[in-house]
Short mmCIF file of C-alpha atoms in Angstrom, two decimals:
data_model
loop_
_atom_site.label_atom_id
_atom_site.label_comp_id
_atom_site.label_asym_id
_atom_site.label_seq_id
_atom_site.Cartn_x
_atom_site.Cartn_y
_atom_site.Cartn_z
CA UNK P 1 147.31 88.28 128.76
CA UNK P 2 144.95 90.19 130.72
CA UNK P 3 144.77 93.07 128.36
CA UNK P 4 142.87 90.70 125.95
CA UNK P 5 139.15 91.05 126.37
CA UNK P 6 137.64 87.57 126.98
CA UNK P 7 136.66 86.68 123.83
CA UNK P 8 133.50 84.54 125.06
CA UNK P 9 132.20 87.94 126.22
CA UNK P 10 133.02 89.57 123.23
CA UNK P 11 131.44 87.11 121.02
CA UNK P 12 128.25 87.57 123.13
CA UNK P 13 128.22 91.08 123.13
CA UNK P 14 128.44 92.43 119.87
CA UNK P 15 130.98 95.22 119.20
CA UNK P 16 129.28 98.82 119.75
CA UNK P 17 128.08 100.52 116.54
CA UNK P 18 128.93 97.11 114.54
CA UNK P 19 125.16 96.80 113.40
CA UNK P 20 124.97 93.17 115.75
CA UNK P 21 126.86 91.66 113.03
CA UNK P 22 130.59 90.77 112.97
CA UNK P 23 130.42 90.17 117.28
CA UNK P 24 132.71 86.71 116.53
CA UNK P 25 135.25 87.88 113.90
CA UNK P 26 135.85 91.68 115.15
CA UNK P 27 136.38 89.74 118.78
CA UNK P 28 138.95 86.98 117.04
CA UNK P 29 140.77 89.69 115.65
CA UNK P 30 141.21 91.79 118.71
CA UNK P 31 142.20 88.54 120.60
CA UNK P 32 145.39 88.25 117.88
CA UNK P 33 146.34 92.15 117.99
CA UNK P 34 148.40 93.05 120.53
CA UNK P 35 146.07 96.18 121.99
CA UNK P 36 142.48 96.21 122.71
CA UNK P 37 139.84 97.00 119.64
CA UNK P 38 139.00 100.91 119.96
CA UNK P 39 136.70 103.32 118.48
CA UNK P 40 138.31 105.35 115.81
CA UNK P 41 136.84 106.60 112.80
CA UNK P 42 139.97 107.61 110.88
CA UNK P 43 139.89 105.53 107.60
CA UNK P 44 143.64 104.65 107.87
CA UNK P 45 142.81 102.89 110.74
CA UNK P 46 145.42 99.71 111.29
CA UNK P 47 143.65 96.28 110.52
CA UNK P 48 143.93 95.05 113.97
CA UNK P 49 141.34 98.03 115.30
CA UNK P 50 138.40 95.75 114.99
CA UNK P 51 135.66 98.27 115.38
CA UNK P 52 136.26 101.01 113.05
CA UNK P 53 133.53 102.72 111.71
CA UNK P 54 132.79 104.24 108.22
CA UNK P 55 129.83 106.52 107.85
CA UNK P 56 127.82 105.52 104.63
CA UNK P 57 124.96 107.22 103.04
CA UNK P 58 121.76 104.11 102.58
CA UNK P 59 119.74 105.19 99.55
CA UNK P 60 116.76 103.51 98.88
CA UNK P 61 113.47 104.78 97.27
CA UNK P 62 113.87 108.30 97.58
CA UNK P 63 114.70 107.53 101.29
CA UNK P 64 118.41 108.39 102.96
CA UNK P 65 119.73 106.58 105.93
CA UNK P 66 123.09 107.66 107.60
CA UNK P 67 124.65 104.49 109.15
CA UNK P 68 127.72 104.17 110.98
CA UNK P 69 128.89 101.01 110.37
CA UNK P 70 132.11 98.63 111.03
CA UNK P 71 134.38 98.59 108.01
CA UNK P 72 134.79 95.00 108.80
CA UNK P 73 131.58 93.59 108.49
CA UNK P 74 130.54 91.98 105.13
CA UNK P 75 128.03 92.70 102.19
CA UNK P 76 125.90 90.09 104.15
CA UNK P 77 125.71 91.99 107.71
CA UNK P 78 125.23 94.73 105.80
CA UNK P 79 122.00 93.50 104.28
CA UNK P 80 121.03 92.75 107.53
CA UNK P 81 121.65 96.13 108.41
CA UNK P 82 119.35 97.54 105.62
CA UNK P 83 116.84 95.32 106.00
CA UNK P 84 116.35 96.51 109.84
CA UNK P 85 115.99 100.26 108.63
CA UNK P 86 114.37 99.56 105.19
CA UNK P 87 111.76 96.53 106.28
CA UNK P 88 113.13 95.01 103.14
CA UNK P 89 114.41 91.40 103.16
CA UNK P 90 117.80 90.81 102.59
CA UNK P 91 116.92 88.36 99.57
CA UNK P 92 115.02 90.90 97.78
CA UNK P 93 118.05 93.74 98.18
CA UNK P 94 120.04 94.58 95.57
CA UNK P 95 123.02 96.63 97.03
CA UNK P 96 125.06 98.53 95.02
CA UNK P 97 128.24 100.30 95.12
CA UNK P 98 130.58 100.44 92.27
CA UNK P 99 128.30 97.31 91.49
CA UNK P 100 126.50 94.96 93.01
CA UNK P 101 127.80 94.71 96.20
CA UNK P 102 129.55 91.16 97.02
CA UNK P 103 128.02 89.58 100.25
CA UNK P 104 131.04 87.59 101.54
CA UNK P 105 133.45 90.82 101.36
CA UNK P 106 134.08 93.03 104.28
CA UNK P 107 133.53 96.82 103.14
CA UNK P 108 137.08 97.59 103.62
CA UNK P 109 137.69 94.94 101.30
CA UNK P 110 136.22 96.36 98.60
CA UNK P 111 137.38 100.28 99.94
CA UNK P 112 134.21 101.77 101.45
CA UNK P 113 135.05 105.25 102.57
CA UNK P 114 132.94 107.75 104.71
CA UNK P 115 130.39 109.26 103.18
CA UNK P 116 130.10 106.21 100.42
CA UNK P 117 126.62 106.33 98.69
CA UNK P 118 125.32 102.39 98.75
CA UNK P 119 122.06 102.58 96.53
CA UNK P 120 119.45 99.96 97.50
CA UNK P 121 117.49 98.44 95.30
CA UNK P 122 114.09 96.24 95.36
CA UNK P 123 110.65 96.24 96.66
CA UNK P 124 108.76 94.95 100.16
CA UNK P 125 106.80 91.84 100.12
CA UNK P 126 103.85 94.11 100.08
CA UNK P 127 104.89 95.82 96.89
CA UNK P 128 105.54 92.64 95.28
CA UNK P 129 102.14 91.33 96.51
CA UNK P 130 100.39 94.75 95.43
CA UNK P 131 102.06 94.55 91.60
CA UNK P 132 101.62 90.49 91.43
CA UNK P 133 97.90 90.95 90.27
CA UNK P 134 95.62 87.65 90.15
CA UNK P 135 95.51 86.58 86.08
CA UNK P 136 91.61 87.02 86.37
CA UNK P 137 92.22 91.26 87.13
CA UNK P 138 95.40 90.88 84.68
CA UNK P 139 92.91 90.24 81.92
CA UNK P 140 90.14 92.78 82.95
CA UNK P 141 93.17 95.13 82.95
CA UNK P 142 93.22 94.33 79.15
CA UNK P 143 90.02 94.96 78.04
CA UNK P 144 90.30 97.93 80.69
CA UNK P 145 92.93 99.26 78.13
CA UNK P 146 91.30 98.32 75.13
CA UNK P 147 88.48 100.20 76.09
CA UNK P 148 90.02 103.06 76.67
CA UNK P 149 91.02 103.90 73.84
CA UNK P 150 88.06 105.96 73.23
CA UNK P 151 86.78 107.86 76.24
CA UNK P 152 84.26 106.61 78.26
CA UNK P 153 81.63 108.71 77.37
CA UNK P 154 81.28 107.38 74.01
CA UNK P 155 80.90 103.69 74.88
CA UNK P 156 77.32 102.74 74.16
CA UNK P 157 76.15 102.23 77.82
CA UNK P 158 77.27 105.88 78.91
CA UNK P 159 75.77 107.54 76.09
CA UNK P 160 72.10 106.45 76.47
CA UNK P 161 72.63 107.76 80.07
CA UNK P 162 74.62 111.14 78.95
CA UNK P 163 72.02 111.95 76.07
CA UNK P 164 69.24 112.71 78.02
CA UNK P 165 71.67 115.60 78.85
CA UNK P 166 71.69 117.03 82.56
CA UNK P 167 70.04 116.18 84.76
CA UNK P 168 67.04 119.67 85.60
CA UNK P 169 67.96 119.65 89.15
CA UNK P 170 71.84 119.04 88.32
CA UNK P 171 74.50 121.09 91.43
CA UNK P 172 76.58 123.59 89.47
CA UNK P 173 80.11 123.22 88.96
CA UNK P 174 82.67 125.17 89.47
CA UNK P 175 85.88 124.90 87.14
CA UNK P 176 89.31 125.04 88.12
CA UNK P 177 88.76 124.53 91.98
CA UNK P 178 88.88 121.65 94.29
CA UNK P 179 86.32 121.99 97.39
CA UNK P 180 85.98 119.72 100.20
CA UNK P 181 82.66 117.73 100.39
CA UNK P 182 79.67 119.85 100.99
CA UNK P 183 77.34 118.85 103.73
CA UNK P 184 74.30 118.08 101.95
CA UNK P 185 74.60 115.08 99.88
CA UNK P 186 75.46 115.36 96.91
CA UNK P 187 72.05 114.95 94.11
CA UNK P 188 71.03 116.12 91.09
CA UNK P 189 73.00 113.10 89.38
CA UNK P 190 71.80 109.84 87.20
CA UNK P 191 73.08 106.27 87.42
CA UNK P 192 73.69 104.13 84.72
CA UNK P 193 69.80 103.06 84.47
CA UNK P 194 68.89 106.92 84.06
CA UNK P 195 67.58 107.32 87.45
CA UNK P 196 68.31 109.99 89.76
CA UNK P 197 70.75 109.17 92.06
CA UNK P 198 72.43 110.66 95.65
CA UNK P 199 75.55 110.24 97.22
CA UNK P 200 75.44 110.47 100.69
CA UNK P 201 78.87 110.35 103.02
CA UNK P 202 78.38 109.76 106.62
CA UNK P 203 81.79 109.80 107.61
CA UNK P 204 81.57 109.02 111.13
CA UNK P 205 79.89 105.84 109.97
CA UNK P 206 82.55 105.22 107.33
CA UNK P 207 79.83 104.81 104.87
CA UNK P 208 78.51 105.89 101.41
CA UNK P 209 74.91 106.20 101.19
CA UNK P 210 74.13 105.87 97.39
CA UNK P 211 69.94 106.48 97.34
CA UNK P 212 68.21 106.13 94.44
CA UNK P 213 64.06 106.64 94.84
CA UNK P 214 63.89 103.03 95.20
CA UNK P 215 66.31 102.41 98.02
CA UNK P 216 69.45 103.70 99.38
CA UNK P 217 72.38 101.68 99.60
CA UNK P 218 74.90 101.73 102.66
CA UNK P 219 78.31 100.87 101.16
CA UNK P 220 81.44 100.64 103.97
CA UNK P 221 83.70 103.20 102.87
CA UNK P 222 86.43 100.47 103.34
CA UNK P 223 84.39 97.56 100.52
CA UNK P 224 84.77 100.37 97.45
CA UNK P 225 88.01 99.06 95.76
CA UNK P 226 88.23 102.36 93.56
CA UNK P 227 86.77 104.93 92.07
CA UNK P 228 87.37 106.24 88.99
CA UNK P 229 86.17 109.11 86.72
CA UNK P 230 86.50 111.03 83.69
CA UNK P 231 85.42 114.20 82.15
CA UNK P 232 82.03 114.42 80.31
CA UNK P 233 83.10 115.67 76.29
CA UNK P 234 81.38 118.58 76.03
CA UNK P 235 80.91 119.33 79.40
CA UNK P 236 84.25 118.73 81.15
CA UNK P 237 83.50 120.77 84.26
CA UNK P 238 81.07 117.89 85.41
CA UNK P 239 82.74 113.66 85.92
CA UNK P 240 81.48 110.46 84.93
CA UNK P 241 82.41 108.46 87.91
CA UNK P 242 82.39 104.97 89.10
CA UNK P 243 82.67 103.30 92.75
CA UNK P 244 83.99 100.19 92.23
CA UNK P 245 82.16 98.01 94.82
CA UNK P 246 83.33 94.02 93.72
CA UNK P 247 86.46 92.47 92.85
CA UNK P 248 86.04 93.37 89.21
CA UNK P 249 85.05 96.17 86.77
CA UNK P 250 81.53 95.09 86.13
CA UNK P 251 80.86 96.53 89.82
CA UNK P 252 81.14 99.52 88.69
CA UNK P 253 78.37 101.70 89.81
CA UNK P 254 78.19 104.30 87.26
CA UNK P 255 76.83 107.87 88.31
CA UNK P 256 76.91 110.76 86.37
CA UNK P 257 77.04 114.74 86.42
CA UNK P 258 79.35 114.99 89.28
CA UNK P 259 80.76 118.53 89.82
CA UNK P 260 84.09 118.57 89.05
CA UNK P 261 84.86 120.83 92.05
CA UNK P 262 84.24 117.42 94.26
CA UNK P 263 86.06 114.54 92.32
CA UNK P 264 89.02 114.49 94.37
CA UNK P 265 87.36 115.07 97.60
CA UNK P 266 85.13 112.24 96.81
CA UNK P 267 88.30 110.00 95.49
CA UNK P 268 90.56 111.00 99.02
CA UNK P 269 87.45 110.25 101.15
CA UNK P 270 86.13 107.29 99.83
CA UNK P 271 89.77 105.40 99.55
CA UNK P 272 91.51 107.39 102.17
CA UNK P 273 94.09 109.60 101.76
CA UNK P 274 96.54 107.00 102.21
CA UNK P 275 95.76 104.72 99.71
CA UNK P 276 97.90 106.54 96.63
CA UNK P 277 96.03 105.51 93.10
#
């Protein structure tokens, strides 16, 4: 009959709105019906209209999608679906609504209306590769722990530094407030020998300049894994802090008497704001 739609064209084209998936089956149903597929978005939509859509609500980590998609397709195209708005492979989805979601069931199978919330779960390769952690940093995350038990400041090798008390020529601090990185380099500060120590930041050079009376040291913002800190007892409004400049935590370079007022501009400038520790 000519009122049939060709089906080779059909199963080229996928059906409008039907998320690329389904092109084959929606087009081999159409063929049997006796009228042409059409766009409707009523849910009691007959079984023969091929291409009816049902609006669904894609909820995965703290992010909402509205897709309009073709009751007909399966678990599986939907997948497919969520992995081209999510970035997350199908494999690593679990899709759930009214449980896990079965992949080789069409969503009016298993009575998807509108406005259905399908909750995604599961992580991106880059998660995954972010949390999966070499053994070698696993353990140093152990002693990590175990040393934290008490703060910092007591450990032995702080202490000889934090006894001599502050440095004479130490910046004051101001409590309570978060200011942007002065100008001036930061000084007034020991490292973890004693010495007097400055922290430069060039940022249109990307670089930390840590100087010391012996030498300064040019660090590429971007080689400083982390930096950490912690409150001096006793003197909370100025940090311990560390810039962590080799794979593990004995890179730490220690430096001390940092005004509090500047911890978190030093943390968001030296790892970016977009790195979120």
């Amino acid at each position: 009959g000519a009122e049939e739609p060709g089906m080779e064209a059909e199963a080229q084209q996928p059906p409008l709105g039907c998320g690329g998936g389904g092109g084959a089956a929606a087009a081999g149903r159409a063929a049997e019906g006796e009228e042409p597929p059409r766009e409707s978005v009523s849910n009691g939509g007959d079984a023969e209209s091929g291409r009816e859509l049902v609006e669904l609500k894609v909820i995965w980590n703290k992010n909402k999608y509205d897709v309009k998609f073709c009751l007909d397709s399966t678990g599986a195209e939907l997948k497919q679906k969520i992995h081209s708005l999510t970035g997350l492979p199908p494999a690593m989805q679990k899709v759930m609504f009214k449980g896990l979601l079965p992949e080789e069931k069409t969503l009016r199978e298993i009575k998807v209306t509108n406005g259905a919330k399908i909750m995604v779960v599961g992580s991106t390769i880059n998660d995954v590769l972010a949390v999966n952690t070499p053994k070698e940093a696993a353990q140093q995350e152990v002693k990590a722990e175990e040393n934290k038990k008490e703060p910092l400041c007591r450990q032995k090798q702080h202490r000889k530094v934090l006894d001599k008390g502050k440095p004479d020529d130490v910046m004051p601090s101001v409590k309570g407030v978060q200011e942007r990185l002065p100008t001036v380099p930061l000084s007034g500060m020991y490292n973890k020998s004693g010495g007097k120590v400055r922290l430069t930041f060039k940022l249109e050079q990307d670089q930390l300049w840590i100087g010391t009376k012996e030498r300064t040291e040019k660090l590429p913002m971007g080689s400083i894994k982390n930096v950490v800190s912690e409150p001096i007892e006793g003197h909370e409004d100025y940090h311990m802090m560390a810039f962590q400049l080799g794979p593990t935590e004995a890179s730490y370079y220690w430096v001390y008497w940092v005004p509090t007022q500047y911890v978190d501009a030093i943390k968001d400038t030296v790892l970016g704001k977009w790195q979120y520790f």
